[in-house]
Coordinates of C-alpha atoms and ligand atoms in Angstrom, one line a residue:
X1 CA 70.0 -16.4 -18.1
X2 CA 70.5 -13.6 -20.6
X3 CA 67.5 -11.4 -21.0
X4 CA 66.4 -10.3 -24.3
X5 CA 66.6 -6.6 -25.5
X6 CA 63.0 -5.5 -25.3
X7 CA 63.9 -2.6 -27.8
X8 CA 61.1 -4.3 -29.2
X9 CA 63.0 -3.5 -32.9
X10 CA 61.8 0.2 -32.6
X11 CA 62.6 1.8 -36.4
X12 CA 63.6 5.5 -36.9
X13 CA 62.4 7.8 -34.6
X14 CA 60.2 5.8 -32.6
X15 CA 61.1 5.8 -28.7
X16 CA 62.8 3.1 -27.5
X17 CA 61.6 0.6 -25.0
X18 CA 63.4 0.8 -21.7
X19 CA 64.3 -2.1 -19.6
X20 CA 62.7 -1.6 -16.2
X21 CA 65.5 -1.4 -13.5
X22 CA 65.4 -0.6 -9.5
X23 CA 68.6 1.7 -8.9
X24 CA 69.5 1.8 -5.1
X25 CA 72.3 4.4 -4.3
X26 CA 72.7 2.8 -0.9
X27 CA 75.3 4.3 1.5
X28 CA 78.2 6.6 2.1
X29 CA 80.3 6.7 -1.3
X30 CA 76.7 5.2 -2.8
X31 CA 74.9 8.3 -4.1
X32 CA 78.3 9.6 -5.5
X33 CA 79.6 6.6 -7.4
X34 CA 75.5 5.8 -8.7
X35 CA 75.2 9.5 -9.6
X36 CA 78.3 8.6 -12.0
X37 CA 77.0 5.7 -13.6
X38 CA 73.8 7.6 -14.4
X39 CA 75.8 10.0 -16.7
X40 CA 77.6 7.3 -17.9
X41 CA 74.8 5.1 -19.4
X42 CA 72.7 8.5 -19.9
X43 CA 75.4 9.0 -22.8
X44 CA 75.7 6.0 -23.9
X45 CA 71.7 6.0 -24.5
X46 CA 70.9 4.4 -21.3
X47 CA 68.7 1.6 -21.9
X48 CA 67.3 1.1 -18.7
X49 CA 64.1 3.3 -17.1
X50 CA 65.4 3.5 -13.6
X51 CA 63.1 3.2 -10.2
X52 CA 65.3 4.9 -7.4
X53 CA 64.5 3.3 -4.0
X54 CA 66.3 3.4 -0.9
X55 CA 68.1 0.8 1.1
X56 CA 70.7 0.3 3.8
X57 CA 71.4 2.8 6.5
X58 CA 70.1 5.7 4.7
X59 CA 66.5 4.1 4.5
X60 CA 66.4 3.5 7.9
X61 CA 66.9 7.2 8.6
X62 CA 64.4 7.9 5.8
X63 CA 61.9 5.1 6.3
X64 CA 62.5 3.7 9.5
X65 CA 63.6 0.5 8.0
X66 CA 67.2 -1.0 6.2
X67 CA 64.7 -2.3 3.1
X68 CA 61.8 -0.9 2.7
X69 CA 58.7 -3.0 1.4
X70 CA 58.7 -0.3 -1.9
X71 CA 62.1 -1.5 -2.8
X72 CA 61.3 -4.7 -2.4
X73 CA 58.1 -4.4 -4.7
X74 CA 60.2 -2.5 -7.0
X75 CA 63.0 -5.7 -7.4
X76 CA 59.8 -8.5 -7.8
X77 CA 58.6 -5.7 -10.6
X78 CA 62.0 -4.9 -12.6
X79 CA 63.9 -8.4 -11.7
X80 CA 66.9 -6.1 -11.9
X81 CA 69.0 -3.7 -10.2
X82 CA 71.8 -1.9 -9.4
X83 CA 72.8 -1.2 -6.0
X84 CA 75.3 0.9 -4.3
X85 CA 77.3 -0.3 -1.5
X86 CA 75.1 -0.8 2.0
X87 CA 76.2 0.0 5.6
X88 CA 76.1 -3.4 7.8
X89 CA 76.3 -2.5 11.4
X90 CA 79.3 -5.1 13.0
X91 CA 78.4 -7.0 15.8
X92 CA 74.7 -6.3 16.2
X93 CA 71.9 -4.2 14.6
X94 CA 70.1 -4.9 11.8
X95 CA 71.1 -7.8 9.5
X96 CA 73.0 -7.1 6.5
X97 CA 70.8 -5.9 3.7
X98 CA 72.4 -7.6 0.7
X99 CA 72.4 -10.7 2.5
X100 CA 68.8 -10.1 2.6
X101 CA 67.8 -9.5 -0.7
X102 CA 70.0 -12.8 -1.9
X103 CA 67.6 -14.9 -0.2
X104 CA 64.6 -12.9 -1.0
X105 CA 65.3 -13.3 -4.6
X106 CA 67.3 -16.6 -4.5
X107 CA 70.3 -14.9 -5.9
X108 CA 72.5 -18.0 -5.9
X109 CA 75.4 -17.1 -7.9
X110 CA 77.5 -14.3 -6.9
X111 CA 80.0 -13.7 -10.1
X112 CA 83.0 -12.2 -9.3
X113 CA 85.2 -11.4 -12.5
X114 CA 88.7 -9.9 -11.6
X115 CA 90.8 -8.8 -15.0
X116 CA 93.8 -6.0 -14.8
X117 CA 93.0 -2.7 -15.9
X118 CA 96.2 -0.9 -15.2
X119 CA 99.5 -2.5 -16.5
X120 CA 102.7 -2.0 -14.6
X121 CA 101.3 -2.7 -11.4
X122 CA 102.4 -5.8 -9.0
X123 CA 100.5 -8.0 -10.6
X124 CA 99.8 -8.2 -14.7
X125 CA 97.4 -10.1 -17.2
X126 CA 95.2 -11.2 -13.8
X127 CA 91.9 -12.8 -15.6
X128 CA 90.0 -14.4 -12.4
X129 CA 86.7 -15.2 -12.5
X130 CA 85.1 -16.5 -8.9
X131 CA 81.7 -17.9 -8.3
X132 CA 80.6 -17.5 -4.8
X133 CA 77.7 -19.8 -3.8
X134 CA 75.4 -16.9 -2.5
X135 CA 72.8 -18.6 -0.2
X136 CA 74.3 -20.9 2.1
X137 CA 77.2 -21.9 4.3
X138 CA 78.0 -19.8 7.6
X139 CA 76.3 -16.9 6.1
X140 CA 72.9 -19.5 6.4
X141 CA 74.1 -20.5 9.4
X142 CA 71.9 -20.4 13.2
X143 CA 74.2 -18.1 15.1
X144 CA 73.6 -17.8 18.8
X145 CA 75.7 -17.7 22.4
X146 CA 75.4 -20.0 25.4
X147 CA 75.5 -19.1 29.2
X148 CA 78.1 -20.1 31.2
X149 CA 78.2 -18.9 35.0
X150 CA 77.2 -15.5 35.2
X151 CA 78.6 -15.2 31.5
X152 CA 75.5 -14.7 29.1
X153 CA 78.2 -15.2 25.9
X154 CA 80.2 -17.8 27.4
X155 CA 80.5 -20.1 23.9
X156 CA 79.8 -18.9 20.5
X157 CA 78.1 -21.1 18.1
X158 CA 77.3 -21.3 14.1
X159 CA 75.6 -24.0 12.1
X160 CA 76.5 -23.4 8.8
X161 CA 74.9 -25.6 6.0
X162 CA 75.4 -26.2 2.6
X163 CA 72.8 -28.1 1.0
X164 CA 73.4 -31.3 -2.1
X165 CA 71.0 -29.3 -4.6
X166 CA 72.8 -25.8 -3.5
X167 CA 76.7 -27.2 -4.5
X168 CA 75.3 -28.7 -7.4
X169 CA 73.6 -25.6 -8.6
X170 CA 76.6 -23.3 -8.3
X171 CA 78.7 -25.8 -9.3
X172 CA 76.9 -26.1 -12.5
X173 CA 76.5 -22.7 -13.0
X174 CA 80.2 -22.6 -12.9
X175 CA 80.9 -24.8 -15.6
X176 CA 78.2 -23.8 -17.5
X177 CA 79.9 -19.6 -17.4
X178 CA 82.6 -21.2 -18.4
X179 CA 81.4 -22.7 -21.3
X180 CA 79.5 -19.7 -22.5
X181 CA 82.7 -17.8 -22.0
X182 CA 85.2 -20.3 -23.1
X183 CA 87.3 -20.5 -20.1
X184 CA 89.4 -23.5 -20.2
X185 CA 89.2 -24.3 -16.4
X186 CA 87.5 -24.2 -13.1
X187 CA 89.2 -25.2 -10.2
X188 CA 87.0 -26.3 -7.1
X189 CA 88.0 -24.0 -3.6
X190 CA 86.9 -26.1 -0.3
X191 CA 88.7 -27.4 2.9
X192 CA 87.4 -31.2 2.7
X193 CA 90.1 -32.4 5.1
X194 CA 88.6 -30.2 7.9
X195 CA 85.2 -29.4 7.2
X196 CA 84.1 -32.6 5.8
X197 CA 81.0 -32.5 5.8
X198 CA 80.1 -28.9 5.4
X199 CA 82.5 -28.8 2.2
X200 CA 82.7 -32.4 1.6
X201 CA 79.4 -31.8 0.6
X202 CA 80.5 -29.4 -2.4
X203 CA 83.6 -31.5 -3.5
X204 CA 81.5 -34.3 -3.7
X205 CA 78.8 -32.3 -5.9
X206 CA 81.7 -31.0 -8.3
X207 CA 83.3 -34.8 -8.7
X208 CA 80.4 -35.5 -10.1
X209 CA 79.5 -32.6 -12.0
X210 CA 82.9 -32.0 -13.5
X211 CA 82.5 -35.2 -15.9
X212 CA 79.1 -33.8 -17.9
X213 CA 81.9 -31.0 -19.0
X214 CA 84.6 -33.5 -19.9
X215 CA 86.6 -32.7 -23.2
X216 CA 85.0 -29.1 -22.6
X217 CA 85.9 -27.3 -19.4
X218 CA 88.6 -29.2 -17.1
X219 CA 88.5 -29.0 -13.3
X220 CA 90.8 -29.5 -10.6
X221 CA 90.7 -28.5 -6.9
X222 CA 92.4 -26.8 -4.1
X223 CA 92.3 -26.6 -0.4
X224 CA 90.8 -23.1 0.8
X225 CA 94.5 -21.9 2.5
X226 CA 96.6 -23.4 0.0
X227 CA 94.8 -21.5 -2.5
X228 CA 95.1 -18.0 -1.2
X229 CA 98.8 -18.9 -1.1
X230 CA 98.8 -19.9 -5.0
X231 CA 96.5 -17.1 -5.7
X232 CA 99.4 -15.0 -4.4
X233 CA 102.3 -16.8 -5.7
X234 CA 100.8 -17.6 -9.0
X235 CA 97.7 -16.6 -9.9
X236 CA 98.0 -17.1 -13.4
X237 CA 97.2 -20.5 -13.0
X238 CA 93.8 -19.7 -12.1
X239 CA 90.7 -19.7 -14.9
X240 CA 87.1 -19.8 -12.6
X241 CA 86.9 -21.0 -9.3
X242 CA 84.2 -21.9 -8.1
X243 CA 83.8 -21.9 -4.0
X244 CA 81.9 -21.6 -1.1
X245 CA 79.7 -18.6 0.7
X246 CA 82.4 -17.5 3.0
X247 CA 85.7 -18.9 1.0
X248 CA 84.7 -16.7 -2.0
X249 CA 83.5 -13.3 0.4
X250 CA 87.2 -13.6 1.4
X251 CA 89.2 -14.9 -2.0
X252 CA 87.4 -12.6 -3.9
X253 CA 89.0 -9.3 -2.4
X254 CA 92.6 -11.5 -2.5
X255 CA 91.5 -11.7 -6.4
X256 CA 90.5 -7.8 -6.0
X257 CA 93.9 -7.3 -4.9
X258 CA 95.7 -8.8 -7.8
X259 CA 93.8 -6.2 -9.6
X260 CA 94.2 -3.0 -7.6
X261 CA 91.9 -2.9 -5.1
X262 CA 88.2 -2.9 -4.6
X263 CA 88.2 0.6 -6.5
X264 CA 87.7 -2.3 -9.8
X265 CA 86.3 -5.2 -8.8
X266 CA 82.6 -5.9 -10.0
X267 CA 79.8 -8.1 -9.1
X268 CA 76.6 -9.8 -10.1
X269 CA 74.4 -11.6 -8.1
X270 CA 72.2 -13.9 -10.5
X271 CA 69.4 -15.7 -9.5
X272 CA 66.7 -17.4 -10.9
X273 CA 64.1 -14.5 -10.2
X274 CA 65.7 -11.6 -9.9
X275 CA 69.6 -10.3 -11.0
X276 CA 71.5 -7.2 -8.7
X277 CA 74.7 -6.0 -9.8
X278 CA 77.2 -4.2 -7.5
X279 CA 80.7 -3.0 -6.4
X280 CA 82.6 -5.8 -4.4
X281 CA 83.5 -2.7 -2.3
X282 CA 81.5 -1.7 0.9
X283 CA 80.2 2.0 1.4
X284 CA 83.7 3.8 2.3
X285 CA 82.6 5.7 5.4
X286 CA 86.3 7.0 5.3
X287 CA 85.9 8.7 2.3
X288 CA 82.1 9.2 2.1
X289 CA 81.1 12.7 0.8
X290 CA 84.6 13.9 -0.2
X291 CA 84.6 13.2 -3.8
X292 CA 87.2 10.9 -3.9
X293 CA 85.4 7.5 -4.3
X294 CA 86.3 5.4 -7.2
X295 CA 83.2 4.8 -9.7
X296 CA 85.0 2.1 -11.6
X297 CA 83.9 -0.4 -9.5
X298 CA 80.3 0.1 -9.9
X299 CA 80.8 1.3 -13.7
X300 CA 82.2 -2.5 -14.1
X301 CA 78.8 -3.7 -12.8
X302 CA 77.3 -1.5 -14.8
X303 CA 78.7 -3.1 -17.8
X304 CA 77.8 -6.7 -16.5
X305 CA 74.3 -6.1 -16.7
X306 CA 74.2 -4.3 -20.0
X307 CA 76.1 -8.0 -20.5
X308 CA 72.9 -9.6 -19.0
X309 CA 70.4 -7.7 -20.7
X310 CA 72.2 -8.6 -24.1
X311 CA 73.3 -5.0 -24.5
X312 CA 77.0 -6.1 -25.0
X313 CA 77.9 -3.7 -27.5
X314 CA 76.7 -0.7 -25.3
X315 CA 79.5 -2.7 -22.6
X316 CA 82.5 -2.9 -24.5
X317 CA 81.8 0.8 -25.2
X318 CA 81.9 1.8 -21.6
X319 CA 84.8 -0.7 -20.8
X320 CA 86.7 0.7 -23.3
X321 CA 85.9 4.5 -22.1
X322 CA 86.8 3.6 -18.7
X323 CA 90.1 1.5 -20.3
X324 CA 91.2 5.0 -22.5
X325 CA 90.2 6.9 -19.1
X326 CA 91.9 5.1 -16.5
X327 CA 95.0 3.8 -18.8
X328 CA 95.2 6.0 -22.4
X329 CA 95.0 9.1 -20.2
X330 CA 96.1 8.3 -16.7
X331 CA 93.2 9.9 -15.2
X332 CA 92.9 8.2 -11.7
X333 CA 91.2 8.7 -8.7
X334 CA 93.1 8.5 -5.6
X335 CA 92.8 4.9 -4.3
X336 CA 94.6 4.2 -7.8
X337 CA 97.8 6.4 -7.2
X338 CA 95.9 9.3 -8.9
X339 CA 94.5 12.3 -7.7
X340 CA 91.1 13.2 -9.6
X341 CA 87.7 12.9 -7.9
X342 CA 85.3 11.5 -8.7
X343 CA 83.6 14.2 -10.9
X344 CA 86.5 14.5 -12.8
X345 CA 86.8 10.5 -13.8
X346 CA 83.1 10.8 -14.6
X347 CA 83.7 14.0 -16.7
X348 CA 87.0 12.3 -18.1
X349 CA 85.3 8.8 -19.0
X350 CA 82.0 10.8 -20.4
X351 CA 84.4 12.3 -23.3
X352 CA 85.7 9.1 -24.1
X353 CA 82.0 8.1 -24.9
Ligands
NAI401 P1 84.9 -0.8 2.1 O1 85.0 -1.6 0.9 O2 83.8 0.1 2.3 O3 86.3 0.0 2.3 C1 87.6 -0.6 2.4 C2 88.6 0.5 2.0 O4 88.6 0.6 0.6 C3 88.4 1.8 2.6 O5 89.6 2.4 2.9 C4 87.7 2.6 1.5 O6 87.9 4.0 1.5 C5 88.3 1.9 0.2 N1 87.4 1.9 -0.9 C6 86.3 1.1 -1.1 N2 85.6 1.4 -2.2 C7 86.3 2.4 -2.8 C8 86.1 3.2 -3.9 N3 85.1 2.9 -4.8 N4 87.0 4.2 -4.2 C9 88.0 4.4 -3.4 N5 88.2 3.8 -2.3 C10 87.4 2.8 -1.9 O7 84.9 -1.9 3.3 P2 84.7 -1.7 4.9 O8 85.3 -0.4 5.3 O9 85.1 -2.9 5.5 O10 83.1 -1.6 5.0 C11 82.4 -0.4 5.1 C12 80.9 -0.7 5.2 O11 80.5 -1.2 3.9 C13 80.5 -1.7 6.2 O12 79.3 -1.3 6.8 C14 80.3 -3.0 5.4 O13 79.4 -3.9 6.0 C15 79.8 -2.5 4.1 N6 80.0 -3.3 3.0 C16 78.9 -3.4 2.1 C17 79.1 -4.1 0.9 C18 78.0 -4.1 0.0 O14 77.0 -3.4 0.1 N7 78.0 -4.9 -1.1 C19 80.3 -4.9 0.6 C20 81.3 -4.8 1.6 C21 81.1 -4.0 2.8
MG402 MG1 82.9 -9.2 1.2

């Protein structure tokens, strides 16, 4: 669901039209790494006219609530965003925020493309992409405790549910990315044997999705634990996988891994009102106002939606700045070995533009 460019075919020196586009710096590292991708895309001639609203813990110190109705009304406006990583209290609190705005807007698809940046590392030539069905499953699921005695949280229990329209969605989406991309394979993640109803359900969708692609896009399929395994010992055998809510939260930093950590792992979530682009990573609290977050992450997602809103040529420029940046020049922040900050990769990247 590419967007067109709404450039409108402006001549000379007539203004160009901006895509509308809600930017949320979100939480700790947040406002540092989204600060970077301004500058970034500002150089590049950003093509978006950003709406900054607030979200995650910082809104609910600012606005006494985690999303506020404004950045909601912002999102059903623009249809896109950007968001910074988001603090999810554990345990209790409020419910997670991204999680929140995937089922406001329907986000369904959660694209999680994992390629190496650096060579020499543990790892080379990793080119993973995951789909993560983004709706359903145990993050859907009807969570609550039962009394036992004088116990009030004597047994834990989840419903998870996957619904036949859900797996076949994703499941299609799958192939179709891999058409539009010309990926050769996409291998079906689920645990059948145990689950086999909540995942049957999903195998059962792919079998008989898989044959539409036939002669176009194979498919195989793997058991969730065997697969981290394989993803470990040989992860070149991997093309797209497509899995389930939780499976994919949890493969998808394995695939980050491969790659060098969450410092470079991008995500989309795509839907079919609305499209939010992020850093796999969480907010850092660790290293939250010290200037030493990574903006590659983010920058990555940056470049999937200039991918989304058919700016492609405006991405491969800022993949190959960060590429000349992070590899030509060796300038690194620390979680990659190096020791600049995070000014310093935006300043270093910024030249390269
Ligand atoms: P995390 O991803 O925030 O941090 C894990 C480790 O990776 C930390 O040591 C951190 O310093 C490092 N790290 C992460 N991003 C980095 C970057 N860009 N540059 C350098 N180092 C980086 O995961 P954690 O600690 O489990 O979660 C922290 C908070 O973030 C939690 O409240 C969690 O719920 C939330 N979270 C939010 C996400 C989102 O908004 N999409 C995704 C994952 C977690
Ligand atoms: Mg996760």
């Amino acid at each position: 669901m590419t967007r067109p460019r709404s450039s409108g075919g402006a001549a000379g020196s007539e203004p160009k039209v901006r895509i509308a586009a809600t930017l949320i710096p979100g939480d700790g590292i947040g406002p540092e790494i989204t600060a970077s991708v301004r500058a970034i895309l500002s150089a590049l001639g950003d093509p978006f006219e950003w709406d900054v609203q607030p979200a995650g813990l910082s809104a609910v110190a600012s606005h006494g609530d985690p999303l506020p109705p404004a950045t909601l009304d912002s999102i059903r406006r623009t249809k896109l965003a950007l968001k910074g990583p988001l603090t999810t209290p554990v345990g209790g609190g409020f419910k997670s925020v991204n999680v929140e705005l995937r089922r406001e807007f329907e986000l369904f698809a959660n694209l999680r493309p994992a390629v190496t940046l650096i060579p020499g590392q543990r790892y080379e030539n990793i080119d993973i992409v995951l789909v993560r069905e983004n709706l359903d499953g145990y993050y859907a699921a009807f969570e609550h405790y039962l009394p036992v005695g004088d116990d009030p949280k004597a047994v834990a229990f989840s419903a998870g549910f996957n619904t036949r329209a859900g797996c076949e969605r994703i499941i299609r989406f799958a192939f179709d990315y891999a058409v539009a991309h010309g990926r050769r394979k996409v291998t079906i993640v689920h645990k059948a044997n145990i689950l086999k109803a909540l995942t049957g359900i999903f195998l059962d969708a792919a079998r008989r999705i898989a044959p539409h692609y036939e002669g176009r896009v194979a498919m195989d399929d793997r058991i969730v634990d065997a697969c981290a395994m394989q993803l470990v010992l040989n992860p070149w055998q991997f093309d797209v996988i497509v899995t389930t809510n939780l499976f994919g939260d949890i493969l998808s930093d394995l695939i980050a891994g491969l790659i060098g950590g969450l410092g470079l792992a991008p995500g989309a979530n795509i839907g079919t009102q609305a499209a939010i682009f992020e850093a796999v990573h969480g907010s850092a609290p660790d290293i939250a106002g010290k200037g030493q977050a990574n903006p590659v992450a983010i920058l990555f997602a940056a470049a999937l939606m200039l991918d989304h809103t058919a700016h492609g040529e405006e991405a491969t420029r800022l993949r190959h700045a960060i590429r000349e940046t992070v590899v030509g020049q060796g300038v690194r922040t620390r979680d990659l070995g190096g020791s600049a900050t995070t000014e310093a990769m935006t300043k270093a990247i910024l030249a390269r533009i």
